[in-house]
Every structure is written in structure tokens, then in C-alpha cells.
XYZ file of C-alpha atoms in Angstrom:
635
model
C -24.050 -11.918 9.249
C -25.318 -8.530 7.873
C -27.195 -9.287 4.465
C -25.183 -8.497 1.372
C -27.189 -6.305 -1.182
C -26.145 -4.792 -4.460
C -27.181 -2.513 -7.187
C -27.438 -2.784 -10.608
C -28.250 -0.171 -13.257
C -29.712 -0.285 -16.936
C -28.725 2.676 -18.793
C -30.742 3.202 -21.549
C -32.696 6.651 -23.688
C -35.367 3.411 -24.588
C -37.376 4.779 -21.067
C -40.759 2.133 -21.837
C -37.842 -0.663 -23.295
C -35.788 -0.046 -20.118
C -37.987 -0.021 -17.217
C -40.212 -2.722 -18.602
C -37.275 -5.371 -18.346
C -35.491 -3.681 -14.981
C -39.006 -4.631 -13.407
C -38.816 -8.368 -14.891
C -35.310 -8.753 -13.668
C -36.415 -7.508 -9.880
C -39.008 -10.194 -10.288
C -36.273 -12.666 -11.112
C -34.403 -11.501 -8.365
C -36.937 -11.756 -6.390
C -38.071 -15.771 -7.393
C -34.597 -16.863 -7.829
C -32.473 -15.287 -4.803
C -31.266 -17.691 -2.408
C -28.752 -17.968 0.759
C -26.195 -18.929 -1.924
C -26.312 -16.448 -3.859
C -24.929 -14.284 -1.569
C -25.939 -10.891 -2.552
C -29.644 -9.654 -3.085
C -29.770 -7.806 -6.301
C -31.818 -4.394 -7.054
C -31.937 -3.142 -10.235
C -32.654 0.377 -11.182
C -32.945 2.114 -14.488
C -31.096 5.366 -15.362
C -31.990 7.496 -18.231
C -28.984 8.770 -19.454
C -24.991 8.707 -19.425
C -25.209 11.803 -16.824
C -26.934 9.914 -14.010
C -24.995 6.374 -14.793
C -22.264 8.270 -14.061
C -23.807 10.223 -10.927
C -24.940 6.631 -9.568
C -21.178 5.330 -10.476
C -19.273 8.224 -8.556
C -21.911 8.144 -5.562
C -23.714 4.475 -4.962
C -21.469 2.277 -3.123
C -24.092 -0.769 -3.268
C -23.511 -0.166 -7.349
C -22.168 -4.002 -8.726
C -22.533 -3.804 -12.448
C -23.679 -1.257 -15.124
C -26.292 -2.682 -18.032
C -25.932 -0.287 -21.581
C -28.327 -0.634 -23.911
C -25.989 1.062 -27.015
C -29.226 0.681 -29.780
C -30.448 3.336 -27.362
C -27.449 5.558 -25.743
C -25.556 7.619 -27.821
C -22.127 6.907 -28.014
C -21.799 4.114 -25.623
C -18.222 3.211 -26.202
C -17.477 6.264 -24.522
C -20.071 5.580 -21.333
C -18.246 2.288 -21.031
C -14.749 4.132 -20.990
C -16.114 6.762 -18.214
C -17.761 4.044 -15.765
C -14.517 2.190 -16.070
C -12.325 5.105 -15.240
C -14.566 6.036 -12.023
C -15.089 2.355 -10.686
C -12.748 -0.165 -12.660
C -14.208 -2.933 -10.172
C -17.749 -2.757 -11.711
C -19.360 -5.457 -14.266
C -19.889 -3.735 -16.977
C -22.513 -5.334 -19.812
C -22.955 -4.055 -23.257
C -26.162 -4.580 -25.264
C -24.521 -4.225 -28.638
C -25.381 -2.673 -31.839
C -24.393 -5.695 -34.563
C -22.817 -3.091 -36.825
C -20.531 -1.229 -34.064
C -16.622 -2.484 -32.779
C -16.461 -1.444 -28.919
C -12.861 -1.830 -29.070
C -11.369 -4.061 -26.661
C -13.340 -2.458 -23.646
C -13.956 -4.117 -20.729
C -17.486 -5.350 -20.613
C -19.385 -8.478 -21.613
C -22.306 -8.581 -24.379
C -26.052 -9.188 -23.800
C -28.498 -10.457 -26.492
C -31.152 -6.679 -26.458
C -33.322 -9.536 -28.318
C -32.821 -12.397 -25.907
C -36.647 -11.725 -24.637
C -35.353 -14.473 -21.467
C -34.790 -11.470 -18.674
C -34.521 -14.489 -16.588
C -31.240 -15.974 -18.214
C -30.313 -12.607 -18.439
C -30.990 -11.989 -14.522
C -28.661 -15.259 -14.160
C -25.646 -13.824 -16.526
C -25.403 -10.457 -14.355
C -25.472 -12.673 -10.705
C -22.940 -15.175 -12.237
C -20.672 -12.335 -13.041
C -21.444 -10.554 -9.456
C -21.075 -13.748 -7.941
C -17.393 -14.530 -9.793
C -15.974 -11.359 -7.951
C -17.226 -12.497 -5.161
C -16.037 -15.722 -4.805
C -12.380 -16.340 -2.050
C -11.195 -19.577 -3.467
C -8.638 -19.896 -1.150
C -10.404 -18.629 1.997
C -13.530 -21.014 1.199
C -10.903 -24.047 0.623
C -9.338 -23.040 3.925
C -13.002 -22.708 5.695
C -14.044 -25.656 4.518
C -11.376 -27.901 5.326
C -11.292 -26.587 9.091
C -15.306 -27.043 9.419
C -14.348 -30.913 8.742
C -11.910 -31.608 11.441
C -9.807 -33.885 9.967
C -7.186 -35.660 12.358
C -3.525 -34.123 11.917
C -0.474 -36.241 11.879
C 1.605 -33.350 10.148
C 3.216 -30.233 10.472
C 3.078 -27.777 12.588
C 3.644 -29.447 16.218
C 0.853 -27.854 18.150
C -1.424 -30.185 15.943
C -4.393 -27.612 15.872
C -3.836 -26.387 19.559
C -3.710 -29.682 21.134
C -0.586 -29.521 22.503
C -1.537 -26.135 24.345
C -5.213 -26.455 24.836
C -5.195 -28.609 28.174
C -1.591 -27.271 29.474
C -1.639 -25.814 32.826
C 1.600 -23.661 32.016
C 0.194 -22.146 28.436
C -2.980 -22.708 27.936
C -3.682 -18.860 28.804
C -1.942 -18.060 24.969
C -4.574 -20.534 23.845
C -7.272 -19.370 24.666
C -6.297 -15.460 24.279
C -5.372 -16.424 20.498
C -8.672 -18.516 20.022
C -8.979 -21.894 18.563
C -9.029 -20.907 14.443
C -5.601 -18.940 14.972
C -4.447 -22.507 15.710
C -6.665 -24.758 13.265
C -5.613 -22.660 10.313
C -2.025 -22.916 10.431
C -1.529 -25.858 8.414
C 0.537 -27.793 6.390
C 1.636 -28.141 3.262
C 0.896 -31.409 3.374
C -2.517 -30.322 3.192
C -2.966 -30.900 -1.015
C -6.378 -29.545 -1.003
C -4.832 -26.104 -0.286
C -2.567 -25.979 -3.079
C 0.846 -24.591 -2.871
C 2.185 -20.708 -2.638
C 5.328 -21.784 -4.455
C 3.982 -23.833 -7.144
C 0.118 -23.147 -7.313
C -2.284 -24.258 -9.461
C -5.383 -24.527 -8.130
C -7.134 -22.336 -5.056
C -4.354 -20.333 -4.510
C -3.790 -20.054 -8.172
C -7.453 -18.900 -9.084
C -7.210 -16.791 -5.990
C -4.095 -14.919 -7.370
C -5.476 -13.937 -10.614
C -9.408 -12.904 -9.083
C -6.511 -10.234 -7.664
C -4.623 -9.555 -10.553
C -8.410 -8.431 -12.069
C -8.905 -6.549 -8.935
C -5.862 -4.615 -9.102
C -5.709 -4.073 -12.960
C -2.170 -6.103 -13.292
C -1.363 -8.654 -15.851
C -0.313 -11.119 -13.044
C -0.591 -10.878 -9.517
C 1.478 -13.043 -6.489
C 0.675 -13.291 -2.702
C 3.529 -12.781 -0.560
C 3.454 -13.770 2.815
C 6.667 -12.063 4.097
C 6.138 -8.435 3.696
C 6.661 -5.395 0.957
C 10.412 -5.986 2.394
C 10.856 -9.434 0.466
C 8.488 -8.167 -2.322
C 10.518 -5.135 -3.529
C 14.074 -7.861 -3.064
C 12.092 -10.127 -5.568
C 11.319 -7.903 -8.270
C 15.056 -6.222 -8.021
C 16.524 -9.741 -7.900
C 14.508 -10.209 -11.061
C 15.391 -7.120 -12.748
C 19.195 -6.597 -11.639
C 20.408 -10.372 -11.070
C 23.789 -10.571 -10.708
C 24.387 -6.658 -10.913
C 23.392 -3.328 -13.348
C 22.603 0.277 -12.520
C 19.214 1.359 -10.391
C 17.730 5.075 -10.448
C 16.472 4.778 -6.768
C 15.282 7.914 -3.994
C 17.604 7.757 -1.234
C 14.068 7.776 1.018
C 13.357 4.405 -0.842
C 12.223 1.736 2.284
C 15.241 -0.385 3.511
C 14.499 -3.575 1.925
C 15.438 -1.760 -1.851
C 18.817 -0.564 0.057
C 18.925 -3.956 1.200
C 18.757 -5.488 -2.668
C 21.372 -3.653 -3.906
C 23.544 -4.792 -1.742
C 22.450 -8.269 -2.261
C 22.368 -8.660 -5.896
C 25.622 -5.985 -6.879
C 23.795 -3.226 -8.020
C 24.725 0.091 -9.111
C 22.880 2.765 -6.960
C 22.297 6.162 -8.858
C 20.842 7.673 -5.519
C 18.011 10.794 -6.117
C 17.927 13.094 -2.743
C 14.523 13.223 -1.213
C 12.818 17.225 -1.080
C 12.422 18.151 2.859
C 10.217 20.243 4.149
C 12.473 21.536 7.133
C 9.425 22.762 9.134
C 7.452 19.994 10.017
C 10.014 17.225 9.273
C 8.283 15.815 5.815
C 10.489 14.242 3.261
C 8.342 14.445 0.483
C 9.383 12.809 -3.461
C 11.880 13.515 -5.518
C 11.243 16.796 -7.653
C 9.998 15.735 -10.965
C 13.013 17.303 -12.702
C 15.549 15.516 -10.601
C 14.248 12.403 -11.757
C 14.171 12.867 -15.672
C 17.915 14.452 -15.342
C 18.737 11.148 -13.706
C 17.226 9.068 -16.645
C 19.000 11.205 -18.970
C 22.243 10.876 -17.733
C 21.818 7.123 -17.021
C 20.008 5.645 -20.019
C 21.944 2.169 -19.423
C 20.142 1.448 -16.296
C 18.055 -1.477 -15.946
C 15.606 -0.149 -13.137
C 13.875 3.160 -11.669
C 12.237 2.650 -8.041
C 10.049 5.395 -6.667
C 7.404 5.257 -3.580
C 4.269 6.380 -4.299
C 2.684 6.979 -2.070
C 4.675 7.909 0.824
C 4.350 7.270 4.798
C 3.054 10.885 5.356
C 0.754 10.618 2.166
C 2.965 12.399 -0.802
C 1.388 10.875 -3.893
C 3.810 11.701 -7.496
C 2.096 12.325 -10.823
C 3.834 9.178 -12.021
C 2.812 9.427 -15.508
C 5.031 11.507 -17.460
C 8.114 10.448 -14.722
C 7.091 6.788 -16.117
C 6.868 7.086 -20.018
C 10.009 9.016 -19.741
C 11.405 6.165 -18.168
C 10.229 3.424 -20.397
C 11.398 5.791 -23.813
C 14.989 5.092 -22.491
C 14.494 1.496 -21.799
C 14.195 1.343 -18.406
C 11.859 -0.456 -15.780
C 10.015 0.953 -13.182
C 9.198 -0.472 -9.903
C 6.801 1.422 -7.694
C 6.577 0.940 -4.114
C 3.103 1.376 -3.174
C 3.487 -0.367 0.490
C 1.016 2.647 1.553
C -1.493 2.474 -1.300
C -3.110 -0.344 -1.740
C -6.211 1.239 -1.641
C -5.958 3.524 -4.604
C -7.647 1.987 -7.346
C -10.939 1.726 -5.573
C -11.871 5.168 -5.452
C -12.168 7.976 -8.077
C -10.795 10.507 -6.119
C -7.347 8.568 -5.272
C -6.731 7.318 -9.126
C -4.677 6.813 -10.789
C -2.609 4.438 -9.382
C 0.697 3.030 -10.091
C -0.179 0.533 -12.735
C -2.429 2.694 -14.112
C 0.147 5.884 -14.868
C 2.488 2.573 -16.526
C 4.674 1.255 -13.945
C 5.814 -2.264 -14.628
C 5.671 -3.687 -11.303
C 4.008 -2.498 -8.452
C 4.219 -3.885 -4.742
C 1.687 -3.478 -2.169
C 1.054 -3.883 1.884
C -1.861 -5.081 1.531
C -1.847 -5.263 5.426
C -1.478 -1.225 5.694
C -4.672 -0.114 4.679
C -6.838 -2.867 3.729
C -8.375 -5.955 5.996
C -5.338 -8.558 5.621
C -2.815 -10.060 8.575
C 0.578 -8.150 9.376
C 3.437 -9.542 6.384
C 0.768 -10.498 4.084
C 1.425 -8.315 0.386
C 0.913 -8.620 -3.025
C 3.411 -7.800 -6.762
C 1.721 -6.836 -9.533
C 3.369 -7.234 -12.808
C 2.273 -5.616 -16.052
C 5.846 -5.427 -17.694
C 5.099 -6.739 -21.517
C 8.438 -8.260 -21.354
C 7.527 -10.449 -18.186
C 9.376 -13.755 -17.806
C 7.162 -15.791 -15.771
C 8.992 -18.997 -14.953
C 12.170 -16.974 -14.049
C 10.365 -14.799 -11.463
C 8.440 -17.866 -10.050
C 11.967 -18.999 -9.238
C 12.950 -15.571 -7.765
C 10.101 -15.236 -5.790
C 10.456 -19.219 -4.395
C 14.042 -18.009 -3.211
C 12.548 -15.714 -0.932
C 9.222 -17.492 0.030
C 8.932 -20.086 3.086
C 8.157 -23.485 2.200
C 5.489 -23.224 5.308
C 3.441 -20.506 4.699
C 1.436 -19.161 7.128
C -2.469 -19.920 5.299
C -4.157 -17.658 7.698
C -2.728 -14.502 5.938
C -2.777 -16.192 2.499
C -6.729 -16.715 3.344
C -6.147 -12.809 4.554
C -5.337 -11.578 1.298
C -8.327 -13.304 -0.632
C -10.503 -12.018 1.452
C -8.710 -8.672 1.692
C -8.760 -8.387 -2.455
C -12.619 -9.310 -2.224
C -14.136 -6.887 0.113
C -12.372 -3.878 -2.569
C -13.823 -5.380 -5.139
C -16.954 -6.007 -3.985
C -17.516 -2.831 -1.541
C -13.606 -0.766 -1.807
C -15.299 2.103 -3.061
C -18.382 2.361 -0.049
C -15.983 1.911 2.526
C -13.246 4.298 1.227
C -15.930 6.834 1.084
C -16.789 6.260 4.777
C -12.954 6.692 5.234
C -13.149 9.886 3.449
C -16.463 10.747 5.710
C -14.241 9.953 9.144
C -11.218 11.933 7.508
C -13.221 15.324 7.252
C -14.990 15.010 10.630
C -11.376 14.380 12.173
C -10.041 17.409 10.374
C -12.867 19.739 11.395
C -12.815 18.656 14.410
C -9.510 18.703 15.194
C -8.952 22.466 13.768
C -12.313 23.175 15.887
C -9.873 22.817 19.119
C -8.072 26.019 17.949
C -5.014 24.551 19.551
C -4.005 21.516 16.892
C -4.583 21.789 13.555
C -4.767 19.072 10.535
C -2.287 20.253 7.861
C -3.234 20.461 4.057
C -1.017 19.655 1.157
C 0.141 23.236 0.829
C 1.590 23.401 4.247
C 2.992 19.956 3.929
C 4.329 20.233 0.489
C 8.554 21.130 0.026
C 9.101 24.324 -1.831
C 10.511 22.428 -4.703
C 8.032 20.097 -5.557
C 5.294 22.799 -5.887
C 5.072 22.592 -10.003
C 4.992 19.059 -9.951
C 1.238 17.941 -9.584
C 1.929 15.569 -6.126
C -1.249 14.918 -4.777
C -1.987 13.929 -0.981
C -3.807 10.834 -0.132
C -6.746 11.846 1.888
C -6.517 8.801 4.427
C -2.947 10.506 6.358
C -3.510 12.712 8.612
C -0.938 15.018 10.126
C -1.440 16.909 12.969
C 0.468 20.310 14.229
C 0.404 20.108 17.713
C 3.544 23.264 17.619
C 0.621 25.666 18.626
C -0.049 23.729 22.202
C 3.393 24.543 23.662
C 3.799 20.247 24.082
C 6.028 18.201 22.036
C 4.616 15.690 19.491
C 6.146 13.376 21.817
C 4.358 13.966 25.045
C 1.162 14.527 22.837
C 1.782 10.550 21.519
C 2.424 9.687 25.334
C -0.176 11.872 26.911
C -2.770 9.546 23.809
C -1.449 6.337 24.999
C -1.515 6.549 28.556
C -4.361 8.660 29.686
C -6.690 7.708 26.989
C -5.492 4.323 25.357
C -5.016 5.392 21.839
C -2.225 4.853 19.765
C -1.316 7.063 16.630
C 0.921 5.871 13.809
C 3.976 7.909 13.971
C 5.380 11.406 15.323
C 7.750 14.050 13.992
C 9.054 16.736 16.741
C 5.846 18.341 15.641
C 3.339 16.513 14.077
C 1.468 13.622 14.518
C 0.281 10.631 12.049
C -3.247 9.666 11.957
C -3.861 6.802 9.432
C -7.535 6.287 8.440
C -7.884 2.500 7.384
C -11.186 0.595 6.253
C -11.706 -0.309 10.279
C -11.928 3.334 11.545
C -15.412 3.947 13.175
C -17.671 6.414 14.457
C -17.009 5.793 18.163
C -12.895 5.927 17.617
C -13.475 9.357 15.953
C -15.252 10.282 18.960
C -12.405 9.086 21.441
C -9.694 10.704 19.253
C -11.949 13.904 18.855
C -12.622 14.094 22.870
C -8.778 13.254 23.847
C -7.620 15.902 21.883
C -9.995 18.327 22.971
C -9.447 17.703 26.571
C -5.553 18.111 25.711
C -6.194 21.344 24.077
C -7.371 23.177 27.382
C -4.303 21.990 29.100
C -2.071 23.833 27.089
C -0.072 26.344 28.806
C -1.729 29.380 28.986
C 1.373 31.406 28.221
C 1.891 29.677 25.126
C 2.312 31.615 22.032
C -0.445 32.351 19.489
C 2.716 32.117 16.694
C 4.774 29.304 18.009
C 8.588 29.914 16.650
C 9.520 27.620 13.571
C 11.688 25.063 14.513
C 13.450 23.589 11.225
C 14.491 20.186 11.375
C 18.597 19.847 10.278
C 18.934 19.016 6.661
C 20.213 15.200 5.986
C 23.801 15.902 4.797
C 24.137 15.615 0.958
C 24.596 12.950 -0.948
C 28.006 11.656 -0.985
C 29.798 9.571 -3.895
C 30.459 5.655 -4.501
C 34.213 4.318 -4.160
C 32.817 0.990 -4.965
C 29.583 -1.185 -5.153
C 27.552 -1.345 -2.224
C 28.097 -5.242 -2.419
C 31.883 -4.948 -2.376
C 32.236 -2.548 0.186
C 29.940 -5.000 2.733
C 30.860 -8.033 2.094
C 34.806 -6.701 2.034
C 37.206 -6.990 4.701
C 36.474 -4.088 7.858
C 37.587 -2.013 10.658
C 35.518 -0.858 13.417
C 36.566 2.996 13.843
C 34.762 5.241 16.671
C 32.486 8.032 15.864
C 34.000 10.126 18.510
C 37.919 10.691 18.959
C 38.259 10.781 23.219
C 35.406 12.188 23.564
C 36.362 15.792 21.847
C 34.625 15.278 18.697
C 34.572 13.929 15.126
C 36.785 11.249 14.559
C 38.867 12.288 11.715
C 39.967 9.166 10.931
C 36.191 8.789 9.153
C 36.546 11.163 6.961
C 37.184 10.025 3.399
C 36.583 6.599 4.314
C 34.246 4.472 2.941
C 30.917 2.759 5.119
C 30.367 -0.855 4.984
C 26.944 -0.559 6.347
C 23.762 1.250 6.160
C 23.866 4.092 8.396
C 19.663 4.633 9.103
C 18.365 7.718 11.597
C 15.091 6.894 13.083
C 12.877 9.742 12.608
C 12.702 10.105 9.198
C 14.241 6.265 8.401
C 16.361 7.744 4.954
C 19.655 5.995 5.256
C 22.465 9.036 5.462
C 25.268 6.570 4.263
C 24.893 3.268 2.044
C 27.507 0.438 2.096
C 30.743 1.808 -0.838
C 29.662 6.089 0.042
C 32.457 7.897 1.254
C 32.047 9.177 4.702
C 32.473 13.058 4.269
C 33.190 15.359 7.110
C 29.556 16.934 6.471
C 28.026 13.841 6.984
C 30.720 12.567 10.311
C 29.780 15.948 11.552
C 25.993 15.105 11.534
C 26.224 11.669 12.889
C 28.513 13.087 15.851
C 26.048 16.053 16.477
C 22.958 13.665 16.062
C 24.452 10.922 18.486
C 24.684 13.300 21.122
C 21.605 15.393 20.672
C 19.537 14.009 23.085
C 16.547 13.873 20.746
C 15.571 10.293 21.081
C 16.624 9.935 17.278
C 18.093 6.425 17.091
C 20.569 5.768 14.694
C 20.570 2.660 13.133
C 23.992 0.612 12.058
C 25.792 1.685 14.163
C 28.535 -0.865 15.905
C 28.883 -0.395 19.711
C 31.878 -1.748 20.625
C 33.360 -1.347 24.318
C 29.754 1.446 24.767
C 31.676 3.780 21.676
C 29.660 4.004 19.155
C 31.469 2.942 15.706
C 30.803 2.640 12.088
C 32.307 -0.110 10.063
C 34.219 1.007 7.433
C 36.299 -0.855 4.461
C 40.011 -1.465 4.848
C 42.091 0.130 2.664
């Protein structure tokens, strides 16, 4: 195990004051550091505000900030800075008795004390609290002391598969912990994900400090079931939602389940490359405007291709009407941990705010987190929301997952984003180097209409043109996989995805960098220096409600074909209404929602689209006797 080490810095003007105790505290560092303690601790002196804030925005070994305010001007305002550049950081305050700090985030040290060793022990106690995985430890520990099982689940560890000659191979290819983690609730000592109150409990709010929320929950079934929860708690048994049609399936999903009252916001295109970026800014206070009486407004920020909103002002308009604001940031879990990708939801004001953790940071597949920082948060009713939709065997690998996943970004998020950041720019240049794919920037990405409104594009996404190599994004993706074993994230008919997580490395760049390069000098050689524009179709426009999404699915349906004999649009479609969500895969925005009227714009699409050829599936459909059909409400 690599050694963990950490910085800490004394700012202070006091020069002979300051360095005289950052060389006793190295020497208590040096006397008192032990295996347990985790994480060897430097500390360094800084001489002003300017270079504590040059060692905040560039050291990514930096654990906690020391501010000597008898001798730094204005130190409530250092404190503010440090926190809004690394909000992860211990922050300690040597006070001046006369002075209110406000309620900042630090914790006071005696100037006085003359004990640099108690002090020493204060700053690693604090170091060490961030550091601590309650659950994963609890987990760890209880594994380490094989304990015989006569409980749930039924392959008792591995035992039943360990010695099998017929599937012992899955055994052994999983490993033995895959196996000795998944426990039981019968297992007290591990506390419970519906009900905690102990490891998992403690674990839960070390996040909710993490993540700057009020209150934090694990969620061991996805974003999918987290966005359903916080909808369920919002809309209950029905009221209007301000949601973007490109919202992820799951919010589609909820207001269908709990009655809702869709007021549906049409995603901006850019028709180019295929990117359905936010809503324009505008669209979504006009919404608000006209709809003060709903309950909830649900956004994504940020989105699969990286399309980050400037939340704030779309937020406090929202709350001076009344209304809650859920922000789906499956993609951004990573935000608050770095400078340069703040601020995130919860800090522009949203009230909740889910999270994959899995996306982006080091947790298992399913494993997510809400965070709550509504002020008019009722607790006990959400716990009972969120037990609705939680499995009364949760899988404890990913819960361990998610401890750990919240500790590494609060104890080295910002040194390992940077090293994303690093890998991101030597992809891009050397991907534009090839002269035949290029990384595209925010101002080719961007839709026309959202250029006033201050989106931002996280740094991580790459997209890729590959319309200048006279291939298909497709073959590109296939050409990756097969002949050189890497997989990409997605593909539009001319771009690929590159995601850059915290476990991209040196030698993948290298692979990715050398595949593309040797795919560049196949390109045809009579391929055009100007490829033509290809412009992806428009989805149809939005179409209106004859009822609530609930009725209209759950009501009594006909199966009608797409086609009429083969000779085109069925016109016995148009003007009726869907019962189901009608979903084309690329781009994954749902072009008709259970109670929309079927329009003959939108027939006309799904017809031309089913028989394109593209490889575009089309989700919802019914195929009945191989027609393709849509369900639609009786009359």
C-alpha cells in the first residue's frame, strides 16, 4: 500500500511566529506518526493570503489550512476564498478574541496554547475524521474474522460454488471477497440501509459533509430509483412538474407513477453533430412564469455529452415562485472537488440533488447518492419514500463502495481530478495532432440558442469528430473494439464519447492515442478536406396532453400498427393519444409520453425512423404479429 502523505499550511504575516511553530509541529509529526495514523503530515508555512491561495488551487497533497488572523489581514475573507477553491479542506482559525468570523467553516486554535504538540494532535484528529469509512472498516473487519454463516444469501460465502465441478470457474473469476461481502442483514454489526443508525448512519453524513448537503442517503439501486424517490416525495399522489423532455427515463417513469402533471421544456439540438444540449435559459423562466402552482422543476446538469447550465439564476427564480428543484447530476458527481468545475448543483441552490456516484468516481455499478438541502425537508416522510424503493437485502459491497468512493474526494478529489484534467489535454492534442479526428470545444458543440446563456462544458467528456476520416462513428467504435480492444462510451453518426474518470492512466492514453493514429492513415485518400454537413432530423415538436400520463397508461388500450399495409403512416394514429413512452435510441429523449396526442408530425417521424435503416432503435414499441405498433388509449 502506497504511503498516504498530506500537507498542511500555516498562513501567517508573523514570518519568526510562524515558522518557529510549523518546525515544532514537523517535529511532532515526526515523534508521534504511526501506521494508524494513516497519513504522514508536512507542514509548510506561507506568508501571505496570495500563496495560501496559490498552494490551495495547485497542491493536491494540501489537507488543512492553519490562519493565524492576529497576523493576516482580513482573515474572514482568506477563510471564505480557501473554502470556495477546495470546500474539502480543514480549515483552522487562530482567532482574534475581539473579531465574529461569522458562521464560516473552520475550527479555532488557542495562538497562546504554547502545546504545538496538542495542537499537532487537533489538526491529525480532524485529517483523520475525513478519513475515516465507517462502513467499509465495519465491513473489512467483520470479513477478516470469518465468522460461520447460517444466514442469508445461499452461497454462504462461496461455499456452495467453491468446490463445484460445474461452477466453480464463476468462483474463482469473481474472487473470494465478491462472495464474503455479500451479506446479510442479519448481520447487526453492519447496521441497516433502511433504518440506520450506526456505521451506515455515520457513513451517510461523513458524505453529506463531503458533498456540502444538509443530509445525504446511499442508494443502492441506481440514479433511476433516486430521482422516483425524491418525485414520490415531492408530487405524492399527483401536482404539476416543470421537467426537459431530455430528462433520463426514470423522471418520465415517476410521473407516470405518482399522477403528475408534466409541463414538458424541449431540449436545444445542435443538428450537426447530434448534441441535445439544455433547455435555453429563457424557456425555462417562461415556464415558471406561466406555471407558478407547480410543486417541482427537474433539470440535468450536467448532461451525457458534458452541457453544464448556469443553474443559479434558473434556481432562485424557481424558488421566488415556490417551487422545488431537483437536479439530476447522474454525470457530475465529481464537481465539487475541483475549482475549475464549481459550482455545483447544491451550491447554485438546488434542493435536492442526485448523483451516480458509479459514473465518474471509484464506486460499484447501481450504487448513488440524494442530497437534500431543501429547508423545508421532512425527514421521516422521505425515509419512508426512499424504504419503498430500497431492497431489504442490500448488496454491502457497493454500500462499502460508496464510503470509500466519498473518501478518496475528500481526501485526494482534487489531485486526481487534476490528473484527469492532465489526461484530458494530452488526449485532445493528441487527437487533433492526427489531422484526421478532431476533439470538439464548447463552441462547436454548443446549440445556437443557448449561446447567451453561460453553459459551461465539463472538461472530463470528450467528443470526437471523426466526419473528416470519410468512416462512420460507427465503424470507428467497431474498428476500437475489435482491432485494438478499447471500448468508448457512446457514438452519434459522427462523434464519439470519451469519458475521462478517476481510473484513466498514462498507458490507456497511449493505446487510445496510437489506435487512433493508426486509423487516421487508413482513411480514404479521396476523402474530402470539408466533409459535407450532415444534420441530424429534428425530434418532432412537442405535442399536447389529453390526459395525465398516469391515466392514459394505466387506461384501457388498443394495439394500432405504425404502418397501414405497408404504404405508409397509419392514419388511424393520428390524433390519438400514446399509452406508452415512445424512446429513440440515439439520443434516448422520449418523442411521445403516456396522455400526448400522436400528431401526424410526430407518426410521420416514427414511420420514417422505423424504416431508416440507421440502427436507431426505438423503444416502446409493441410488435405484434412482426408490425410494429404503439399502444394507444381507447376512446
Amino acid at each position: 500500500m502506497r504511503e498516504q502523505q498530506g500537507r498542511v499550511v500555516m498562513v501567517s504575516g508573523d514570518e519568526g511566529f510562524a515558522t518557529g511553530l510549523v518546525a515544532e509541529l514537523n517535529r511532532c509529526a515526526a515523534v508521534e506518526q504511526r501506521p494508524q495514523h494513516h497519513c504522514a503530515l508536512q507542514f509548510v508555512y506561507a506568508g501571505s493570503a496570495e500563496q495560501a491561495r496559490r498552494l490551495a488551487a495547485e497542491d493536491g497533497l494540501l489537507q488543512a489550512v492553519l490562519i493565524d488572523a492576529a497576523a493576516l489581514p482580513d482573515a474572514a475573507a482568506v477563510i471564505a476564498e480557501l473554502n470556495r477553491l477546495r470546500p474539502e479542506l480543514d480549515l483552522f482559525l487562530m482567532p482574534v478574541a475581539e473579531v465574529d468570523y461569522g458562521p464560516l467553516p473552520i475550527e479555532l486554535l488557542d495562538r497562546q496554547d504554547g502545546k504545538p504538540a496538542h495542537l499537532y494532535r487537533q489538526v491529525r484528529t480532524a485529517i483523520q475524521r475525513r478519513a475515516r469509512t465507517p462502513f467499509a472498516d465495519t465491513l473489512r473487519d467483520y470479513v477478516y474474522s470469518a465468522k460461520d454463516p447460517w444466514h442469508t444469501p445461499g452461497h454462504s460465502g462461496g461455499d456452495s460454488l467453491r468446490d463445484s465441478p460445474w461452477v466453480s470457474d464463476f468462483y474463482q473469476m469473481m474472487g473470494e471477497h465478491v462472495f464474503n461481502t455479500d451479506l446479510s442483514v442479519s448481520v447487526q454489526s453492519l447496521d441497516s440501509l433502511l433504518e440506520p443508525h450506526s456505521v451506515i448512519q455515520e457513513a451517510q453524513e461523513l458524505a453529506a459533509v463531503a458533498f456540502g448537503a444538509d443530509h445525504t442517503f446511499f442508494v443502492t439501486n441506481g440514479t433511476s430509483t433516486a430521482n422516483k424517490v425524491i418525485m414520490q416525495q415531492l408530487l405524492g399522489a399527483g401536482g404539476k412538474v416543470i421537467l426537459d423532455q431530455a430528462c433520463h427515463k426514470s423522471v418520465h417513469h415517476a410521473v407516470v407513477l405518482f399522477g403528475a402533471e408534466p409541463v414538458y421544456l424541449q431540449a436545444s439540438l445542435n443538428p450537426h453533430f447530434g448534441f441535445y444540449g439544455p433547455v435555453p435559459r429563457q424557456r425555462v423562466l417562461a415556464a415558471i412564469d406561466a406555471h407558478p402552482d407547480s410543486r417541482l422543476l427537474v433539470l440535468t446538469s450536467c448532461t451525457y455529452d458534458g452541457f453544464r447550465y448556469d443553474l443559479a439564476p434558473i434556481i432562485a427564480h424557481a424558488h421566488a415562485a415556490g417551487i422545488k428543484v431537483l437536479i439530476d447530476e447522474a454525470w457530475y458527481a465529481h464537481g465539487r472537488f475541483h475549482p475549475q468545475l464549481r459550482p455545483c448543483a447544491l451550491e447554485s441552490g438546488a434542493d435536492y440533488v442526485t448523483q451516480s456516484t458509479h459514473k465518474m468516481l471509484s464506486a460499484f455499478s447501481q450504487a448513488s447518492m440524494i442530497h437534500v438541502a431543501d429547508p423545508d425537508f421532512d425527514e421521516h416522510r422521505f425515509r419512508e419514500n426512499l424504504n419503498m424503493h430500497t431492497s431489504t437485502s442490500p448488496q454491502y459491497a457497493m454500500i462499502a463502495s460508496l464510503d470509500v468512493a466519498r473518501k478518496q474526494m475528500s481526501m485526494e478529489g482534487f489531485q486526481r481530478l487534476q490528473a484527469c484534467f492532465d489526461i484530458a489535454t494530452q488526449l485532445r492534442e493528441g487527437i487533433n495532432r492526427t489531422g484526421v479526428f478532431r476533439v470538439l470545444t464548447l463552441a462547436d458543440m454548443l446549440p445556437a440558442e443557448l449561446v447567451d446563456d453561460d453553459v459551461l462544458l465539463d472538461p472530463c467528456k470528450l467528443s470526437v469528430d471523426v466526419s473528416g476520416s470519410g468512416f462512420s462513428a460507427r465503424q470507428i467504435q467497431l474498428a476500437l473494439f475489435e482491432d485494438y480492444g478499447i471500448q468508448v462510451e457512446k457514438v452519434t453518426h459522427n462523434t464519439l464519447s470519451i469519458l475521462v474518470t478517476l481510473g484513466a492512466t498514462d498507458s490507456k492514453v497511449l493505446r487510445l492515442l496510437n489506435a487512433l493514429s493508426k486509423l487516421a492513415l487508413k482513411a480514404p485518400a479521396n476523402r474530402s478536406a470539408t466533409p459535407p454537413r450532415r444534420s441530424v432530423t429534428p425530434l418532432p415538436a412537442l405535442s399536447e396532453f389529453a390526459c395525465l400520463p398516469r391515466d392514459a397508461y394505466f387506461g384501457n388500450c388498443r394495439v394500432v400498427p405504425l404502418a397501414s399495409g405497408g404504404r405508409g403512416v397509419n392514419s388511424d394514429l393520428i390524433g390519438a393519444i400514446s399509452a406508452d413512452q415512445i424512446v429513440p435510441y440515439p439520443p434516448g429523449i422520449p418523442v411521445l409520453i403516456p396522455g400526448q396526442i400522436v400528431t401526424a408530425e410526430i407518426a410521420d417521424f416514427l414511420f420514417d425512423l422505423y424504416h431508416s435503416n440507421t440502427g436507431i432503435e426505438i423503444h416502446g414499441l409493441v410488435n405484434d404479429s412482426d408490425q410494429a405498433c404503439l399502444r394507444l388509449l381507447e376512446e
